[in-house]
Every structure is written in C-alpha cells, then in structure tokens.
Short mmCIF file of C-alpha atoms in Angstrom, two decimals:
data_model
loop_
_atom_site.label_atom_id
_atom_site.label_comp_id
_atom_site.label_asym_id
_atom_site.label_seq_id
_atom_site.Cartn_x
_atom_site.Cartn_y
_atom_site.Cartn_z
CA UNK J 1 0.00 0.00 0.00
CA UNK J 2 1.40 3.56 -0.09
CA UNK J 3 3.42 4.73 2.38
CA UNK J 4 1.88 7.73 3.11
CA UNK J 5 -1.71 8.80 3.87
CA UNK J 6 -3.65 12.34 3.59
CA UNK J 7 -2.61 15.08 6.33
CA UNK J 8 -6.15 14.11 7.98
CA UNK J 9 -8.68 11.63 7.69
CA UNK J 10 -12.18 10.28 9.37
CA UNK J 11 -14.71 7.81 7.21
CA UNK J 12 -15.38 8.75 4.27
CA UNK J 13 -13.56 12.09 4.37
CA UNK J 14 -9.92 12.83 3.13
CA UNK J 15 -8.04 15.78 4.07
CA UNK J 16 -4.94 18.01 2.46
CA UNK J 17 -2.62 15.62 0.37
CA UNK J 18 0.87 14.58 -0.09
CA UNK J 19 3.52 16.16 -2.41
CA UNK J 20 5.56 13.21 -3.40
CA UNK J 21 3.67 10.34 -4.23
CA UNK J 22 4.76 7.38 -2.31
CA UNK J 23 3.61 3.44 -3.48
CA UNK J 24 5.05 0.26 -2.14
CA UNK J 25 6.51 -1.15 -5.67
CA UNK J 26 7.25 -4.81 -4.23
CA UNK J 27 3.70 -4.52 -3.09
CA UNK J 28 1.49 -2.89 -5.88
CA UNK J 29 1.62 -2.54 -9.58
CA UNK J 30 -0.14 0.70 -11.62
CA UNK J 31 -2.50 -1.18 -13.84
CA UNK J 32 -4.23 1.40 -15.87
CA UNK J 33 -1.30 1.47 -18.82
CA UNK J 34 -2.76 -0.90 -21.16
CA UNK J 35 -6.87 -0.04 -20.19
CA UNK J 36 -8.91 2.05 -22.61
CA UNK J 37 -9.58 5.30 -21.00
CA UNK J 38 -12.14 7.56 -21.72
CA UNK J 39 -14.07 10.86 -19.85
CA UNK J 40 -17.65 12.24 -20.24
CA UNK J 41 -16.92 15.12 -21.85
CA UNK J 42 -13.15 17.56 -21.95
CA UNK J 43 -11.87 21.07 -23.04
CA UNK J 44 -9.99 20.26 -26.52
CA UNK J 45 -6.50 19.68 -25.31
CA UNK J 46 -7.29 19.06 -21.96
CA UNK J 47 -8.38 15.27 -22.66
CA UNK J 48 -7.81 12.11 -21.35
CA UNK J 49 -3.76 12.07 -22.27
CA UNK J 50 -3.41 15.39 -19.82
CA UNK J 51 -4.32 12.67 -16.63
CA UNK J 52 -1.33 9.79 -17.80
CA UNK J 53 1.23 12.09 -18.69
CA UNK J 54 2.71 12.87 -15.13
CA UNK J 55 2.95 16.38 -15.47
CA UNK J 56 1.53 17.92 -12.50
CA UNK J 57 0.72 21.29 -14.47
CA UNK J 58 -1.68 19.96 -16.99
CA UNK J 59 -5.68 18.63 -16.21
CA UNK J 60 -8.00 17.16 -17.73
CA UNK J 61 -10.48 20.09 -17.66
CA UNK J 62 -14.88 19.31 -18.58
CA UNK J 63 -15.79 21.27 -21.44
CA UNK J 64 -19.12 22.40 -23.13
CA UNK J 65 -17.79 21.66 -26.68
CA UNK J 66 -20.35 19.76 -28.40
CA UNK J 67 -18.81 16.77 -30.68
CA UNK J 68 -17.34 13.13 -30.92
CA UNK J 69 -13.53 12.38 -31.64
CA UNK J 70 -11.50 9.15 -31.19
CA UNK J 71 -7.53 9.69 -30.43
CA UNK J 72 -5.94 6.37 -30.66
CA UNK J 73 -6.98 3.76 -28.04
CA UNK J 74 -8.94 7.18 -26.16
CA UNK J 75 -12.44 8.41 -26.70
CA UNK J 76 -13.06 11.96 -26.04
CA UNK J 77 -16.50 12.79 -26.02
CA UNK J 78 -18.01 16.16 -25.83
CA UNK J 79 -21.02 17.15 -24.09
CA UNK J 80 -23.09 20.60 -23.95
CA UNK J 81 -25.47 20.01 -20.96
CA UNK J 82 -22.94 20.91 -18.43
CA UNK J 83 -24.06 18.44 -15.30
CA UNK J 84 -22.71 16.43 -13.07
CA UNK J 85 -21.20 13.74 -12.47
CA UNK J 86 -17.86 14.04 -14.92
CA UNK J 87 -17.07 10.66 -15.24
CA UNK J 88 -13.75 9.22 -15.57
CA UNK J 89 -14.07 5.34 -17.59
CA UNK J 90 -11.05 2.75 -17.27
CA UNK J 91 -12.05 -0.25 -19.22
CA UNK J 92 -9.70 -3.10 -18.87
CA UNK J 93 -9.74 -6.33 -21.34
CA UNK J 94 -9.99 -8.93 -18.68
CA UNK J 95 -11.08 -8.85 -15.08
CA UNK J 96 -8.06 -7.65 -13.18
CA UNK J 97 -7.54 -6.81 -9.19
CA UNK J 98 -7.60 -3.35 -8.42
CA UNK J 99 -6.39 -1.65 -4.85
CA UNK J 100 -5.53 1.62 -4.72
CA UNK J 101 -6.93 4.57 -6.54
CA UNK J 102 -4.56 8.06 -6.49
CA UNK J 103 -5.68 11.66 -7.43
CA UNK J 104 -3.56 14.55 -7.92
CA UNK J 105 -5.58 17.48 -7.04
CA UNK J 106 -4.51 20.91 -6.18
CA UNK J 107 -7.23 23.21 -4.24
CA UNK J 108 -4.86 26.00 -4.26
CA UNK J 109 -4.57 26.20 -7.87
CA UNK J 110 -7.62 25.46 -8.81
CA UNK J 111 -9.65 26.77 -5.72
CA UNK J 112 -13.52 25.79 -7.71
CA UNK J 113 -12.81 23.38 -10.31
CA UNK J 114 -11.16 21.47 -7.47
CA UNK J 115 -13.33 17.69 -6.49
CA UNK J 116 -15.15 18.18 -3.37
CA UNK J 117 -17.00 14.27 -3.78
CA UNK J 118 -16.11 11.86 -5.61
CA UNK J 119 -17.82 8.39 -6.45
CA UNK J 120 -15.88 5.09 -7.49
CA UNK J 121 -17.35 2.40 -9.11
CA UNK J 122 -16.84 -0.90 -10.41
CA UNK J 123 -18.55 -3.68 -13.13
CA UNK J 124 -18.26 -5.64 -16.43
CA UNK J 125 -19.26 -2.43 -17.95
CA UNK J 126 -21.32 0.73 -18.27
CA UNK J 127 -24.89 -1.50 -17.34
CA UNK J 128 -24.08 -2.58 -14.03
CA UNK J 129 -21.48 -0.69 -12.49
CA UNK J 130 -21.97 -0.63 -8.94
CA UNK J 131 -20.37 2.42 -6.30
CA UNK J 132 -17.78 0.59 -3.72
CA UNK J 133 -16.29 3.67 -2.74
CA UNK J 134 -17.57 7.09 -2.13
CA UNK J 135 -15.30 10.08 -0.57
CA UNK J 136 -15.06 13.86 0.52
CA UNK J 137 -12.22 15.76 -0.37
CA UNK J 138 -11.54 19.09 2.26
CA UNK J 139 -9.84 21.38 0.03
CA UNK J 140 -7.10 19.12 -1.43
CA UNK J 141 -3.31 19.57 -2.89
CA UNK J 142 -1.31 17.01 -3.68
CA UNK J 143 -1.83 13.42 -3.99
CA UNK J 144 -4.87 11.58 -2.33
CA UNK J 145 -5.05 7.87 -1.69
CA UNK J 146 -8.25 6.25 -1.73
CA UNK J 147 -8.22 2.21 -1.18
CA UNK J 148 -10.52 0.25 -2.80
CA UNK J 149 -10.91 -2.50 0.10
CA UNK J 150 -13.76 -3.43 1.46
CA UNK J 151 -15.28 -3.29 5.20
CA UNK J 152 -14.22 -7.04 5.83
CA UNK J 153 -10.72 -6.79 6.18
CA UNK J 154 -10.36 -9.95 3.74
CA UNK J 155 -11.11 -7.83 0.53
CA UNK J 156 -8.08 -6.44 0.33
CA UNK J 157 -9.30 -5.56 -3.38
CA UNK J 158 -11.79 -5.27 -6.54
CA UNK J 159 -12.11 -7.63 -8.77
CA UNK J 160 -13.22 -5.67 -12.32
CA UNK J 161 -13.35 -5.38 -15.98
CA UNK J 162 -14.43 -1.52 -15.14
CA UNK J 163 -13.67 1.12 -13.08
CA UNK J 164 -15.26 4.67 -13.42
CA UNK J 165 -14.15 7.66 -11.00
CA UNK J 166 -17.16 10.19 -11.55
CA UNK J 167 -17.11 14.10 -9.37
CA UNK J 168 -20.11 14.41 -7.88
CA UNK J 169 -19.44 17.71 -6.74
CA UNK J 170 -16.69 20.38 -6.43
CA UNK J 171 -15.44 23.14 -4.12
CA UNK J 172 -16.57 26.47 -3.48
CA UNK J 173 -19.95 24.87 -5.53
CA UNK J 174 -18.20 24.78 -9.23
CA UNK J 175 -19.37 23.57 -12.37
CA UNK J 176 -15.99 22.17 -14.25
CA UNK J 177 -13.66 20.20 -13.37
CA UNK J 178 -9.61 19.68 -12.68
CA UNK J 179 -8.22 16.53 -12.11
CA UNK J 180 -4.27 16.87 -12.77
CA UNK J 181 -3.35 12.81 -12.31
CA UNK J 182 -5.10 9.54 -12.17
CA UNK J 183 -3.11 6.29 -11.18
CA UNK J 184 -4.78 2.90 -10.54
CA UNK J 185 -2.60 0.12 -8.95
CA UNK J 186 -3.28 -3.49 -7.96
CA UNK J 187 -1.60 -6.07 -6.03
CA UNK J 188 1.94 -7.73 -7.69
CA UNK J 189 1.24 -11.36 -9.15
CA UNK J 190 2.51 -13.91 -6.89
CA UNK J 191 6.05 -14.22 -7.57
CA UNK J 192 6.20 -17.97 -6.52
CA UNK J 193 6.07 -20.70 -9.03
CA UNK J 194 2.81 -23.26 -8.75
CA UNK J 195 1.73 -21.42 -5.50
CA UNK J 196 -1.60 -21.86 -5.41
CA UNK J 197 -2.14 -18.99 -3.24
CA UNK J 198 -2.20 -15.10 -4.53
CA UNK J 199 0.03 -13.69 -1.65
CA UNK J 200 -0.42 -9.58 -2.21
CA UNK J 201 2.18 -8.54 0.80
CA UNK J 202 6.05 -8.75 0.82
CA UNK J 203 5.70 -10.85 4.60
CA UNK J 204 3.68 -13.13 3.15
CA UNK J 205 5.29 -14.19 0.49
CA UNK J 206 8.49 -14.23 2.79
CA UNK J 207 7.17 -16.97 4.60
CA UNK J 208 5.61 -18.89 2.16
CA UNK J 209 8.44 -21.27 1.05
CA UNK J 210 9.63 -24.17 3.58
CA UNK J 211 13.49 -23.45 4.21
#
C-alpha cells in the first residue's frame, strides 16, 4: 500500500494531500497502462492524455464543446449540458484486481474546479457498475489515496473489468472540473512458481516457502 496517507482523515472524508507520491513497488503494480480510457466530456486539449502524462501542471479540464472524436486507443466525447457527475471510464480487457486509486488534485490552484466528492465504481461495464467507494475531499493539494478494500478486512481488493471515477461535486460549488493525475494500482502477481495462493504482501510471500 502507499506509504503515506492524507494530512487528515475520518470515514469517508480525506483531508490536504501529499507532495511526493509514495507506493510500495514490491507490493502494488499501476494497472491502468494498457486499459482504454475515456471521460464524459473535456476542453480540446485538456483530454484524457493530460491525466497519464505525469505532469503535475496539466488537467484534464470538462468542457461544453459539443462533438465526438476518437484519439488512438482514447475516446473523447463532448457534451453541452454541463451536469454532473464528470465521469472518468477505465475499461480493462480482462477482469483484473484493483487496490488503490490516487488523485492529484490541487485546491490551491484550482480553488472551484477542485473535487469536493467523488464516487468510485466498479462492473463488467457501463450496465451494471456498482459504487464501492464514495469520498469527501476538504480542500485538497497534492496526492490523495483512496483504497478500494472493502469493510471485511479480507477484501483487500476489486475484482473488475471496469472502473469509473465520476465528481459528484466540487469546491466552493463549481461547475468544471480539474483533475491533474489519475493512477490505478493493484496487487503484484505472486512471484512464486505453482503457488496456489495469490500472496499480495512482501511478509507473506516471505514466509511462504519451507526453508
């Protein structure tokens, strides 16, 4: 899991953010590289490609620009009706294990466009998606962590072909939207040959061999 957590946090509610963003490698995996990405609707140059490229001073930014256009594996469609939720789609090709969803968000940069809720959901696809996460964000900067396990402590993950990340609401009670970075990450494969077992933490997996 990462390292780090948010300056503050109760249930349901995440607080400030941290500047360097901090993920156990040996542990988790990002997973959204080879998924089909796509948002609800984007400013023209402001797309999908401005939340992988890990430049913190470009967003992917709603837009009321009416139209349809593909750009490579990414669909950018355009809406004019202006409501929430934006929606954020990650569309993988088989069912994978998902863990950890991280935000870059920056409040003091971009004060209304900023998230203030966000929902997280998961599915086969767009007809049943299902929320298994919903969070507050208190006037954010930086990187926020938001785990995708469940209340019992054995669902350490999601198991998905989808994942959608849609803003509910923002700051300050804005209409558009800033979201800088989007990072998914899962648990590392198990590492041990015909182990029947999916270990997903380094002391596990330690352990797991007779000596």
């Amino acid at each position: 899991m990462a390292t780090e957590s948010s300056e503050g946090e109760e249930e349901g509610k995440l607080m400030g953010g941290n500047q360097q963003l901090a993920i156990d490698d040996e542990d988790l995996r990002e997973m959204a590289k080879k998924a089909a990405w796509s948002v609800s609707s984007c400013k023209p140059g402001n797309g999908v490609t401005s939340l992988r490229d890990d430049n913190l001073d470009t967003y992917w930014q709603y837009s009321l620009s009416l139209g349809l256009k593909n750009f490579d594996r990414v669909l950018f469609q355009f809406r004019s009706d202006g409501a929430q939720p934006h929606l954020v789609n990650i569309q993988f090709q088989k069912k994978v294990k998902l863990q950890l969803v991280v935000l870059y968000v920056d409040f003091k940069l971009d004060e209304s466009y900023t998230p203030s809720k966000i929902s997280i959901r998961a599915g086969d696809g767009f007809q049943n998606l299902k929320e298994i996460k919903s969070v507050e964000l208190v006037k954010p900067t930086g990187w926020v962590y938001i785990s995708l396990s469940g209340n019992d402590p054995r669902e350490t993950f999601v198991n998905t072909f989808m994942l959608q990340i849609a803003v509910l609401s923002n700051h300050l009670n804005g209409r558009d939207t800033h979201v800088r970075q989007i990072k998914v990450y899962g648990p590392r494969l198990n590492p041990i040959p015909r182990q029947p077992f999916q270990f997903t933490s380094r002391e596990f997996i330690t352990y797991s061999t007779v000596r």
